[in-house]
Short mmCIF file of C-alpha atoms in Angstrom, two decimals:
data_model
loop_
_atom_site.label_atom_id
_atom_site.label_comp_id
_atom_site.label_asym_id
_atom_site.label_seq_id
_atom_site.Cartn_x
_atom_site.Cartn_y
_atom_site.Cartn_z
CA MET A 191 50.31 -228.44 2.68
CA LYS A 192 48.88 -225.22 3.78
CA LYS A 193 45.69 -226.91 4.51
CA ILE A 194 47.31 -229.59 6.91
CA VAL A 195 49.42 -226.79 8.70
CA LEU A 196 46.21 -224.99 9.47
CA ILE A 197 44.51 -228.05 10.91
CA LEU A 198 47.56 -228.88 12.96
CA SER A 199 47.63 -225.23 14.15
CA VAL A 200 43.94 -225.44 15.22
CA VAL A 201 44.80 -228.71 17.04
CA ALA A 202 47.73 -227.25 18.81
CA THR A 203 45.78 -224.07 19.89
CA THR A 204 43.05 -226.26 21.14
CA PHE A 205 45.34 -228.28 23.15
CA THR A 206 47.09 -225.20 24.58
CA PHE A 207 43.54 -223.77 25.74
CA ASN A 208 42.57 -227.05 27.11
CA SER A 209 45.83 -227.37 29.19
CA CYS A 210 45.07 -223.98 31.06
CA SER A 211 43.55 -223.61 34.38
CA ASP A 212 39.84 -224.76 35.05
CA GLN A 213 38.55 -221.27 34.82
CA PHE A 214 38.43 -221.68 30.89
CA ASP A 215 36.27 -225.01 31.45
CA GLU A 216 33.86 -222.77 33.33
CA ILE A 217 33.92 -219.92 31.06
CA ASP A 218 33.52 -222.09 27.94
CA ILE A 219 30.22 -223.71 29.09
CA ASN A 220 26.89 -222.30 27.78
CA PRO A 221 24.37 -222.76 30.51
CA ASN A 222 21.61 -223.12 27.99
CA SER A 223 23.43 -225.82 26.04
CA THR A 224 22.96 -229.61 26.14
CA GLU A 225 25.06 -232.39 25.14
CA GLN A 226 22.22 -234.60 24.25
CA ALA A 227 20.34 -234.56 21.13
CA LEU A 228 17.14 -232.22 20.94
CA THR A 229 14.05 -234.68 20.50
CA TYR A 230 12.09 -232.33 18.46
CA GLY A 231 15.23 -231.85 16.25
CA LEU A 232 15.69 -235.63 15.73
CA PHE A 233 11.91 -236.14 15.08
CA ASN A 234 11.80 -233.41 12.47
CA SER A 235 15.00 -234.39 10.72
CA ALA A 236 13.82 -238.20 10.68
CA ASN A 237 10.32 -237.01 9.33
CA LYS A 238 12.02 -234.96 6.62
CA GLU A 239 14.46 -237.70 5.58
CA LEU A 240 11.51 -240.20 5.40
CA MET A 241 9.58 -238.02 2.93
CA ASP A 242 12.95 -236.94 1.03
CA ASN A 243 13.64 -240.55 0.29
CA THR A 244 10.18 -241.89 -0.31
CA ARG A 245 8.81 -239.11 -2.57
CA ASP A 246 11.97 -238.33 -4.68
CA GLN A 247 12.93 -239.26 -8.15
CA TRP A 248 14.32 -242.37 -7.08
CA GLN A 249 12.34 -244.56 -4.58
CA SER A 250 9.12 -242.84 -5.66
CA ALA A 251 9.46 -241.44 -9.25
CA ARG A 252 11.44 -244.32 -10.74
CA ILE A 253 9.47 -247.25 -8.88
CA THR A 254 6.10 -246.83 -7.37
CA LEU A 255 4.86 -243.60 -8.98
CA PRO A 256 5.06 -245.07 -12.49
CA TRP A 257 4.03 -248.55 -11.39
CA VAL A 258 0.69 -247.38 -10.24
CA GLN A 259 0.71 -245.22 -13.35
CA TYR A 260 0.33 -241.73 -11.77
CA SER A 261 3.40 -240.89 -14.00
CA ALA A 262 5.37 -242.11 -16.88
CA GLN A 263 8.96 -241.40 -17.81
CA ARG A 264 9.67 -239.26 -20.85
CA ALA A 265 12.99 -240.79 -21.74
CA TYR A 266 14.26 -243.77 -19.90
CA THR A 267 11.26 -246.09 -19.72
CA GLU A 268 12.79 -249.35 -18.41
CA GLU A 269 12.09 -248.64 -14.91
CA ASP A 270 8.35 -248.12 -15.95
CA ARG A 271 8.48 -251.62 -17.37
CA TYR A 272 9.81 -252.85 -14.04
CA GLN A 273 13.41 -253.16 -14.46
CA TYR A 274 14.09 -250.78 -11.43
CA ARG A 275 17.74 -250.07 -10.37
CA LEU A 276 18.48 -252.43 -7.31
CA SER A 277 20.61 -249.75 -5.64
CA THR A 278 17.32 -247.80 -5.29
CA GLY A 279 15.98 -250.75 -3.13
CA VAL A 280 19.18 -250.79 -1.10
CA SER A 281 18.62 -247.09 -0.55
CA LEU A 282 15.07 -247.46 0.58
CA TRP A 283 15.96 -250.28 3.02
CA SER A 284 19.02 -248.47 4.57
CA PHE A 285 17.50 -245.11 4.96
CA SER A 286 14.29 -246.62 6.48
CA TYR A 287 16.27 -248.27 9.27
CA ARG A 288 18.36 -245.22 9.81
CA VAL A 289 15.21 -242.98 10.20
CA ALA A 290 13.73 -245.81 12.53
CA GLN A 291 16.92 -245.56 14.70
CA ASP A 292 16.17 -241.85 15.11
CA TYR A 293 12.62 -242.54 16.35
CA LYS A 294 13.89 -245.22 18.84
CA SER A 295 16.52 -242.78 20.06
CA ILE A 296 13.79 -240.25 20.95
CA ILE A 297 12.16 -243.17 23.13
CA ASP A 298 15.48 -244.23 24.49
CA LEU A 299 16.41 -240.64 25.51
CA ASN A 300 12.90 -240.02 27.29
CA ASN A 301 13.14 -243.44 29.14
CA ASP A 302 16.99 -243.01 30.20
CA PRO A 303 16.99 -241.47 33.85
CA ALA A 304 20.25 -239.67 32.84
CA THR A 305 18.56 -237.95 30.11
CA SER A 306 14.82 -237.74 30.68
CA VAL A 307 14.69 -234.82 32.75
CA GLN A 308 16.37 -232.69 29.85
CA MET A 309 14.03 -234.33 27.38
CA ALA A 310 10.94 -233.27 29.30
CA LYS A 311 11.69 -229.67 28.51
CA TYR A 312 10.84 -230.50 24.78
CA GLY A 313 7.44 -232.11 25.50
CA PRO A 314 5.39 -234.45 27.52
CA LYS A 315 7.28 -237.61 27.81
CA GLN A 316 4.28 -239.96 26.90
CA ASN A 317 3.44 -237.96 23.95
CA GLN A 318 7.21 -237.94 22.44
CA ILE A 319 7.22 -241.62 22.94
CA ALA A 320 3.85 -242.32 21.41
CA ALA A 321 4.80 -239.92 18.46
CA SER A 322 7.89 -242.09 17.89
CA ARG A 323 5.87 -245.34 18.18
CA VAL A 324 3.54 -244.07 15.41
CA MET A 325 6.23 -243.09 13.24
CA LEU A 326 8.16 -246.33 13.57
CA SER A 327 4.98 -248.25 12.69
CA TYR A 328 4.72 -246.03 9.45
CA VAL A 329 8.32 -246.82 8.54
CA PHE A 330 7.82 -250.48 9.14
CA LEU A 331 4.63 -250.69 7.32
CA THR A 332 6.32 -249.17 4.23
CA LEU A 333 9.08 -251.93 4.58
CA ALA A 334 6.75 -254.73 5.15
CA ASP A 335 4.52 -253.61 2.26
CA SER A 336 7.64 -253.31 -0.01
CA PHE A 337 9.52 -256.36 0.75
CA GLY A 338 7.58 -258.96 3.08
CA ASP A 339 9.35 -260.54 6.08
CA ILE A 340 11.75 -257.83 7.39
CA PRO A 341 14.08 -257.24 10.55
CA TYR A 342 11.75 -255.52 12.81
CA TYR A 343 11.83 -253.53 16.17
CA SER A 344 8.93 -253.08 18.82
CA TYR A 345 8.82 -250.68 21.69
CA GLY A 346 6.24 -252.80 23.60
CA ASN A 347 6.99 -256.47 22.44
CA LYS A 348 10.29 -258.12 23.33
CA ASP A 349 9.68 -261.00 20.91
CA ALA A 350 12.97 -262.72 20.22
CA ASP A 351 12.56 -262.41 16.45
CA PHE A 352 12.28 -258.67 16.72
CA GLN A 353 15.98 -257.91 16.54
CA ALA A 354 16.11 -254.74 14.39
CA LEU A 355 17.68 -251.48 16.05
CA ASN A 356 19.21 -253.77 18.78
CA VAL A 357 20.92 -251.90 21.49
CA ASN A 358 23.96 -254.21 21.01
CA GLY A 359 24.03 -253.24 17.25
CA GLN A 360 22.88 -256.19 15.95
CA LEU A 361 24.41 -256.48 12.28
CA GLN A 362 22.70 -259.83 11.27
CA PRO A 363 19.19 -259.46 12.71
CA LYS A 364 16.51 -262.22 12.01
CA PHE A 365 13.53 -261.32 9.71
CA ALA A 366 10.20 -261.44 11.48
CA SER A 367 7.38 -262.86 9.60
CA GLN A 368 4.68 -260.57 8.02
CA GLN A 369 1.93 -261.98 10.47
CA LYS A 370 4.09 -261.03 13.52
CA VAL A 371 4.82 -257.61 11.96
CA TYR A 372 1.58 -256.57 10.93
CA ALA A 373 0.11 -257.76 14.18
CA ASP A 374 2.48 -255.74 16.34
CA ILE A 375 2.07 -252.77 14.22
CA LEU A 376 -1.64 -252.82 14.98
CA LYS A 377 -0.76 -253.28 18.67
CA GLU A 378 1.69 -250.40 18.75
CA LEU A 379 -0.75 -248.08 17.09
CA LYS A 380 -3.34 -248.88 19.56
CA GLU A 381 -0.98 -248.54 22.60
CA ALA A 382 0.52 -245.45 21.32
CA SER A 383 -2.95 -243.83 20.73
CA GLU A 384 -3.82 -244.76 24.47
CA MET A 385 -0.86 -243.44 26.16
CA LEU A 386 -0.74 -240.12 24.79
CA ASP A 387 -2.37 -237.06 26.28
CA GLU A 388 -4.24 -235.67 23.58
CA ASN A 389 -4.86 -232.34 25.53
CA GLU A 390 -1.13 -231.76 25.51
CA VAL A 391 1.28 -230.98 22.64
CA VAL A 392 3.67 -233.40 21.33
CA PHE A 393 6.71 -231.31 21.40
CA THR A 394 6.96 -227.88 23.15
CA GLN A 395 8.66 -226.35 20.09
CA GLY A 396 9.55 -227.29 16.49
CA ASP A 397 6.61 -229.83 15.98
CA VAL A 398 5.47 -229.23 12.21
CA LEU A 399 4.06 -232.61 11.85
CA PHE A 400 1.18 -232.79 14.36
CA GLY A 401 1.34 -229.77 16.72
CA SER A 402 -1.03 -231.45 19.19
CA GLY A 403 -1.69 -234.49 20.92
CA GLU A 404 -5.33 -234.66 19.40
CA LYS A 405 -3.97 -234.74 15.92
CA LEU A 406 -1.51 -237.21 16.64
CA LYS A 407 -4.16 -239.54 18.17
CA LYS A 408 -6.50 -239.19 15.28
CA PHE A 409 -3.46 -240.10 12.88
CA ALA A 410 -2.55 -243.26 14.91
CA ASN A 411 -6.21 -244.50 14.85
CA SER A 412 -6.44 -243.57 11.03
CA LEU A 413 -3.16 -245.43 10.32
CA ARG A 414 -4.34 -248.44 12.37
CA LEU A 415 -7.55 -248.51 10.44
CA ARG A 416 -5.51 -248.65 7.22
CA VAL A 417 -3.33 -251.38 8.41
CA ALA A 418 -6.29 -253.49 9.74
CA THR A 419 -8.01 -253.08 6.59
CA ARG A 420 -5.14 -254.30 4.60
CA VAL A 421 -4.67 -257.44 6.70
CA LYS A 422 -8.36 -258.18 7.54
CA GLY A 423 -8.93 -261.93 7.01
CA VAL A 424 -5.37 -262.65 7.25
CA VAL A 425 -3.95 -261.46 10.67
CA PRO A 426 -6.16 -262.54 13.61
CA GLY A 427 -7.93 -259.57 15.39
CA ALA A 428 -7.63 -257.28 12.38
CA GLU A 429 -11.23 -256.91 12.20
CA ALA A 430 -11.56 -255.95 15.82
CA HIS A 431 -8.97 -253.43 15.27
CA ILE A 432 -11.10 -251.81 12.42
CA GLN A 433 -13.89 -251.25 14.85
CA ASP A 434 -11.76 -250.15 17.75
CA ALA A 435 -9.71 -247.60 15.62
CA ILE A 436 -12.95 -245.95 14.44
CA ALA A 437 -14.49 -245.89 17.92
CA SER A 438 -11.24 -244.33 19.14
CA GLY A 439 -11.38 -241.44 16.88
CA VAL A 440 -10.07 -241.11 13.21
CA MET A 441 -9.60 -237.99 10.99
CA THR A 442 -12.92 -235.92 10.76
CA SER A 443 -11.87 -233.12 8.28
CA ASN A 444 -8.96 -231.98 6.07
CA ALA A 445 -7.68 -230.15 8.88
CA ASP A 446 -6.58 -233.58 10.28
CA ASN A 447 -4.47 -234.45 7.29
CA VAL A 448 -0.69 -235.18 8.10
CA GLY A 449 2.19 -234.27 6.01
CA VAL A 450 5.61 -232.89 5.89
CA GLY A 451 5.71 -229.30 4.46
CA TYR A 452 8.71 -227.94 2.76
CA GLU A 453 9.90 -224.42 2.55
CA ASN A 454 9.40 -221.86 -0.14
CA ASN A 455 12.99 -221.60 -1.05
CA LEU A 456 15.89 -223.35 -2.56
CA ILE A 457 17.41 -224.59 0.72
CA ASN A 458 14.69 -226.88 1.94
CA PRO A 459 12.46 -227.52 -0.93
CA ALA A 460 10.26 -230.41 -1.79
CA PRO A 461 12.11 -233.33 -3.25
CA LEU A 462 10.25 -233.58 -6.63
CA PHE A 463 10.47 -230.00 -7.11
CA ASN A 464 14.18 -229.95 -6.50
CA ASP A 465 14.78 -232.69 -8.97
CA PHE A 466 12.54 -230.84 -11.55
CA ARG A 467 14.97 -227.99 -11.48
CA THR A 468 17.50 -229.92 -13.18
CA ARG A 469 15.56 -232.93 -14.73
CA SER A 470 12.60 -233.18 -16.93
CA ASP A 471 12.05 -236.93 -17.02
CA PHE A 472 8.52 -237.36 -15.37
CA ALA A 473 5.04 -236.64 -16.93
CA ILE A 474 1.70 -237.55 -15.71
CA SER A 475 0.60 -240.82 -17.21
CA LYS A 476 -1.64 -241.14 -20.14
CA THR A 477 -3.48 -244.05 -18.16
CA PHE A 478 -4.12 -241.64 -15.32
CA VAL A 479 -5.22 -238.89 -17.57
CA ASP A 480 -7.61 -241.12 -19.43
CA LEU A 481 -9.25 -242.07 -16.28
CA LEU A 482 -9.72 -238.44 -15.18
CA LYS A 483 -10.87 -237.40 -18.69
CA GLY A 484 -13.57 -240.15 -18.45
CA ASN A 485 -12.16 -242.08 -21.46
CA SER A 486 -11.74 -245.17 -19.19
CA GLY A 487 -13.46 -246.12 -16.03
CA ASN A 488 -17.07 -245.24 -14.68
CA PHE A 489 -16.67 -241.65 -14.12
CA ASP A 490 -17.13 -238.42 -16.07
CA LEU A 491 -14.44 -235.57 -16.54
CA ASP A 492 -12.69 -234.97 -13.22
CA PRO A 493 -11.84 -231.42 -12.42
CA ARG A 494 -8.84 -232.53 -10.46
CA LEU A 495 -7.23 -233.03 -13.82
CA PHE A 496 -6.83 -229.48 -14.18
CA LYS A 497 -5.20 -229.28 -10.67
CA PHE A 498 -2.77 -232.34 -11.08
CA ALA A 499 -1.30 -231.52 -14.60
CA THR A 500 -0.06 -228.60 -16.55
CA PRO A 501 -1.44 -227.86 -20.05
CA LYS A 502 0.92 -229.43 -22.89
CA GLY A 503 3.38 -227.20 -24.25
CA THR A 504 3.65 -225.03 -21.15
CA PRO A 505 7.30 -224.09 -20.69
CA LYS A 506 9.39 -225.74 -17.80
CA ALA A 507 10.41 -222.23 -16.45
CA THR A 508 6.83 -221.07 -15.82
CA ILE A 509 6.03 -224.30 -13.72
CA LEU A 510 9.34 -223.45 -11.72
CA ASP A 511 8.45 -219.88 -11.00
CA GLY A 512 4.72 -220.51 -10.20
CA SER A 513 3.25 -218.71 -13.20
CA ALA A 514 2.10 -221.74 -15.31
CA PRO A 515 -1.41 -221.45 -16.69
CA GLU A 516 -4.33 -223.62 -15.55
CA SER A 517 -6.42 -224.88 -18.27
CA THR A 518 -9.92 -226.49 -18.12
CA ASN A 519 -9.83 -227.69 -21.51
CA PRO A 520 -9.51 -231.50 -21.59
CA ALA A 521 -7.91 -231.32 -25.13
CA ASP A 522 -4.87 -229.70 -23.36
CA PHE A 523 -4.08 -233.05 -21.63
CA ASN A 524 -2.81 -236.07 -23.12
CA GLY A 525 -0.45 -237.65 -20.38
CA MET A 526 2.59 -239.49 -21.59
CA PRO A 527 2.00 -242.99 -22.77
CA TYR A 528 2.86 -245.57 -20.06
CA GLY A 529 5.51 -248.36 -20.49
CA ILE A 530 6.60 -247.53 -24.06
CA PRO A 531 9.86 -248.78 -25.43
CA SER A 532 12.46 -246.04 -24.82
CA SER A 533 12.98 -245.57 -28.64
CA LEU A 534 9.38 -244.23 -28.90
CA ALA A 535 9.75 -241.92 -26.04
CA PRO A 536 11.21 -238.95 -27.85
CA SER A 537 8.35 -238.81 -30.21
CA GLN A 538 5.72 -238.70 -27.43
CA ALA A 539 7.37 -236.51 -24.90
CA SER A 540 6.54 -233.16 -26.31
CA SER A 541 2.82 -233.77 -26.41
CA SER A 542 2.81 -234.96 -22.85
CA ASN A 543 1.91 -232.98 -19.56
CA PHE A 544 4.25 -232.32 -16.68
CA PHE A 545 2.83 -232.28 -13.04
CA SER A 546 1.13 -228.93 -12.27
CA LYS A 547 2.59 -226.14 -10.25
CA ASN A 548 0.53 -227.08 -7.53
CA ILE A 549 2.82 -230.23 -7.09
CA LEU A 550 6.22 -228.91 -8.75
CA LYS A 551 6.48 -225.97 -5.92
CA PRO A 552 9.10 -225.75 -3.30
CA ASP A 553 6.64 -225.53 -0.57
CA TYR A 554 4.57 -228.67 -1.61
CA THR A 555 3.35 -230.65 1.25
CA GLU A 556 4.06 -234.48 0.95
CA ILE A 557 1.12 -236.33 2.55
CA LEU A 558 1.38 -239.17 4.97
CA MET A 559 -2.27 -239.63 5.24
CA GLU A 560 -5.44 -237.64 4.68
CA TYR A 561 -9.06 -237.28 5.67
CA SER A 562 -10.33 -238.51 2.16
CA GLU A 563 -8.36 -241.96 2.51
CA VAL A 564 -10.23 -242.34 5.84
CA GLN A 565 -13.55 -241.77 4.47
CA PHE A 566 -12.90 -244.55 1.67
CA LEU A 567 -11.76 -246.74 4.47
CA LEU A 568 -15.00 -246.11 6.38
CA ALA A 569 -16.96 -246.72 3.06
CA GLU A 570 -15.40 -250.11 2.84
CA ALA A 571 -15.96 -250.78 6.57
CA ASN A 572 -19.61 -249.64 6.17
CA GLY A 573 -20.41 -252.05 3.32
CA TRP A 574 -19.66 -249.60 0.50
CA SER A 575 -21.37 -246.73 2.09
CA GLN A 576 -22.64 -244.00 -0.34
CA THR A 577 -22.19 -241.28 2.37
CA ASN A 578 -18.62 -242.02 3.11
CA TYR A 579 -17.83 -242.44 -0.60
CA VAL A 580 -19.21 -238.83 -1.36
CA ASN A 581 -17.52 -237.46 1.62
CA GLY A 582 -14.21 -238.93 0.52
CA VAL A 583 -14.49 -237.56 -3.10
CA ARG A 584 -15.51 -234.04 -1.79
CA ALA A 585 -12.61 -233.97 0.64
CA SER A 586 -9.95 -234.79 -1.94
CA MET A 587 -11.35 -232.12 -4.46
CA GLN A 588 -11.30 -229.56 -1.67
CA ARG A 589 -7.89 -230.30 -0.75
CA TRP A 590 -6.81 -229.57 -4.49
CA GLY A 591 -8.72 -226.46 -4.40
CA VAL A 592 -11.37 -227.38 -6.80
CA ALA A 593 -14.29 -224.93 -7.06
CA THR A 594 -17.36 -225.63 -4.99
CA ALA A 595 -19.62 -225.59 -8.05
CA ASP A 596 -17.50 -228.02 -10.04
CA ILE A 597 -17.26 -230.22 -6.85
CA ASP A 598 -21.07 -230.31 -6.67
CA ALA A 599 -21.58 -231.04 -10.42
CA TYR A 600 -18.98 -233.96 -10.30
CA ILE A 601 -20.49 -235.53 -7.26
CA ALA A 602 -24.12 -235.23 -8.88
CA SER A 603 -22.59 -237.32 -11.72
CA LEU A 604 -21.21 -239.97 -9.57
CA PRO A 605 -22.26 -243.62 -10.20
CA ALA A 606 -23.54 -245.30 -7.06
CA ALA A 607 -21.07 -246.55 -4.47
CA THR A 608 -19.93 -250.00 -5.23
CA LYS A 609 -16.55 -251.67 -4.43
CA GLU A 610 -15.20 -250.74 -7.82
CA ASN A 611 -16.18 -247.32 -7.59
CA VAL A 612 -15.05 -246.56 -4.29
CA LEU A 613 -11.52 -248.12 -4.55
CA THR A 614 -11.30 -246.34 -7.86
CA GLN A 615 -12.09 -242.99 -6.31
CA LYS A 616 -9.67 -243.80 -3.34
CA TYR A 617 -6.88 -244.42 -6.09
CA ILE A 618 -7.55 -241.08 -7.45
CA THR A 619 -7.24 -239.56 -4.00
CA LEU A 620 -3.90 -241.34 -3.29
CA PHE A 621 -2.32 -239.45 -6.22
CA MET A 622 1.20 -238.54 -5.14
CA GLN A 623 1.30 -241.27 -2.31
CA PRO A 624 2.46 -244.04 -4.69
CA TYR A 625 3.39 -246.66 -2.04
CA GLU A 626 -0.06 -246.85 -0.51
CA ALA A 627 -1.65 -246.69 -3.96
CA TRP A 628 0.62 -249.71 -4.86
CA SER A 629 -0.34 -251.60 -1.82
CA GLU A 630 -4.09 -251.05 -2.47
CA TYR A 631 -3.85 -252.17 -5.96
CA ARG A 632 -2.13 -255.49 -4.84
CA ARG A 633 -4.78 -255.77 -2.19
CA THR A 634 -7.79 -254.95 -4.22
CA GLY A 635 -7.11 -255.23 -7.82
CA TYR A 636 -8.32 -251.77 -8.27
CA PRO A 637 -8.27 -249.70 -10.25
CA ASN A 638 -8.84 -252.01 -13.24
CA THR A 639 -8.00 -249.31 -15.70
CA LEU A 640 -4.27 -249.82 -15.47
CA LEU A 641 -2.23 -251.09 -18.52
CA LEU A 642 -0.87 -254.49 -17.74
CA PRO A 643 1.84 -256.49 -19.46
CA GLY A 644 0.67 -257.71 -23.01
CA GLN A 645 -2.08 -255.11 -23.35
CA THR A 646 -2.18 -252.47 -26.00
CA GLY A 647 -1.61 -248.98 -25.34
CA THR A 648 -2.26 -245.76 -27.69
CA LEU A 649 0.29 -243.42 -28.64
CA ASN A 650 -0.23 -239.65 -28.64
CA VAL A 651 1.70 -239.16 -31.98
CA GLU A 652 1.84 -241.48 -34.72
CA THR A 653 5.56 -242.80 -35.15
CA ASP A 654 6.62 -244.61 -38.27
CA GLY A 655 3.07 -245.54 -39.02
CA GLN A 656 2.56 -246.74 -35.56
CA THR A 657 -0.44 -245.59 -33.34
CA THR A 658 -0.43 -248.28 -30.69
CA TYR A 659 1.85 -250.32 -28.80
CA THR A 660 2.09 -253.51 -26.65
CA PHE A 661 3.09 -252.91 -22.83
CA THR A 662 6.08 -255.37 -22.18
CA SER A 663 7.33 -256.16 -18.69
CA LEU A 664 11.20 -256.44 -18.63
CA ILE A 665 10.94 -258.88 -15.72
CA ALA A 666 10.43 -262.61 -16.67
CA GLY A 667 7.02 -263.96 -15.11
CA LEU A 668 5.41 -260.63 -14.44
CA THR A 669 1.88 -260.61 -15.86
CA ASP A 670 0.62 -257.78 -13.62
CA LEU A 671 2.09 -255.01 -11.49
CA PRO A 672 5.20 -256.36 -9.34
CA THR A 673 4.02 -257.60 -5.89
CA ARG A 674 7.31 -256.68 -4.11
CA LEU A 675 10.90 -255.53 -4.36
CA PHE A 676 13.85 -257.71 -4.02
CA TYR A 677 15.66 -257.75 -0.91
CA PRO A 678 18.91 -255.53 -1.12
CA THR A 679 21.86 -256.90 -2.33
CA SER A 680 23.69 -255.61 0.56
CA VAL A 681 21.55 -257.65 2.80
CA GLN A 682 22.22 -260.80 0.72
CA THR A 683 25.78 -260.26 1.25
CA LEU A 684 25.99 -259.33 4.82
CA ASN A 685 23.18 -260.91 6.51
CA THR A 686 23.20 -264.28 4.25
CA ALA A 687 21.79 -266.90 6.46
CA ASN A 688 18.90 -264.82 7.71
CA TYR A 689 18.06 -263.42 4.05
CA GLN A 690 17.96 -266.90 2.71
CA ALA A 691 15.57 -268.11 5.59
CA ALA A 692 13.34 -265.12 4.82
CA SER A 693 13.46 -265.75 1.28
CA THR A 694 12.43 -269.33 1.66
CA ALA A 695 9.75 -268.32 4.10
CA ILE A 696 7.94 -265.74 1.76
CA GLY A 697 8.03 -268.20 -1.34
CA GLY A 698 11.09 -266.76 -3.08
CA ASP A 699 12.87 -263.51 -3.48
CA LYS A 700 11.05 -262.57 -6.58
CA MET A 701 8.97 -259.59 -7.83
CA ASN A 702 5.79 -261.71 -8.19
CA THR A 703 6.20 -263.30 -4.92
CA LYS A 704 2.82 -262.22 -3.30
CA LEU A 705 2.67 -260.93 0.37
CA ILE A 706 0.31 -262.29 2.84
CA TRP A 707 -2.51 -259.95 2.20
CA ASP A 708 -2.08 -259.96 -1.64
CA THR A 709 -5.09 -262.21 -2.20
CA ASN A 710 -7.10 -260.50 -5.11
#
């Protein structure tokens, strides 16, 4: 009752003041304020929400991070065996469209004559719009790669099928075909790159993602190279986009890496670190550790192992406070057996390895795209180039802080560049970028070191006389990694007719329905 009285008192007081003379209106106005959103604030908020929700313990650590076998769960292994929570797919879908709406709002605010003058104070109009178009492309790429046909919005294409983010609040949008979505993303990235002024900033303040038009331009072209490589041979014109993106200027060093950096505090920490404070569910996968140790694949011991994982037996508290040791003894690393039955998990967890303090730290930077990946894309474009392959490995190791002597020794031991070797090294580089690694595996079939349904894995600790186990998918019909996510249950219920049309168009709303570029 006291709370209600207090609220009513505030309302009454507000009404009394608003009923007084116009003087109070004049006094109460802050001449430096604006009723409109700050576009740089919208941009940073959207970027953070994007990373918070694709690199956390749900959309990442319980779906794609284990599926590509960078991680394995230490307790509840059903999701590792593909039985993911459908609510997680709903969340991925809903927040992605919410973030996309924020990027579109930046475009609208810059184009509306009533707000454009105010928005110009926050950065050049063309650069703000270009940045929003690029980030919209990034969001829709993740959606299309995850689900297939999707509701889609385009700034520069008024195709009647592009009904998402409709100004009239379209609640039941059509689903655009993958062909149209990928083709338009390529167009959007090209046009965004060409419209921006690379000699200007993107935002005059608060831009912690790009900082300059030049970096944004390189990111746009690099992302276009990624997309065009994915859909080459499937979407007409993709090959031309590969060459044009390269010619237009892609990333040239680790200084061009793009990522969302978090703060060294508990107010705005990195998502996985924040989850690790109260949960201990995730360890680095034994499959991945075996590749890095040289037990599988074509490579020698990879010193990045010591940067990626914490030695077994390390107390969790020392990881959280940043004092955990770093070992260079391969015997300190087992990984967690991937995809074991939950009944076996407790016996294996104590011998597994958490991610390292380089990852589980509050100020970790979640990478959207990095120079090393670009070098592997160039290696593929240049016929599996040895030079680009070596450049990619070196850049990845440098980013993770591997000593120069160790980098040189590892590179000297590298087998020659081939499709398999380049794409396997690309997979290592994409560590902690699981959605992209998942897409690359579906596109190429590499790495070929992953444990697949029906295959036999090895336990760390013998349990009840058992030293091996069979990886068993919990989803009927899956004999490989999942090829897509189910459409959200909310979409099935609220947009039934368009959902059914999309499901039919892609070949069925199933986890083994292949996307148009999944041809391996």
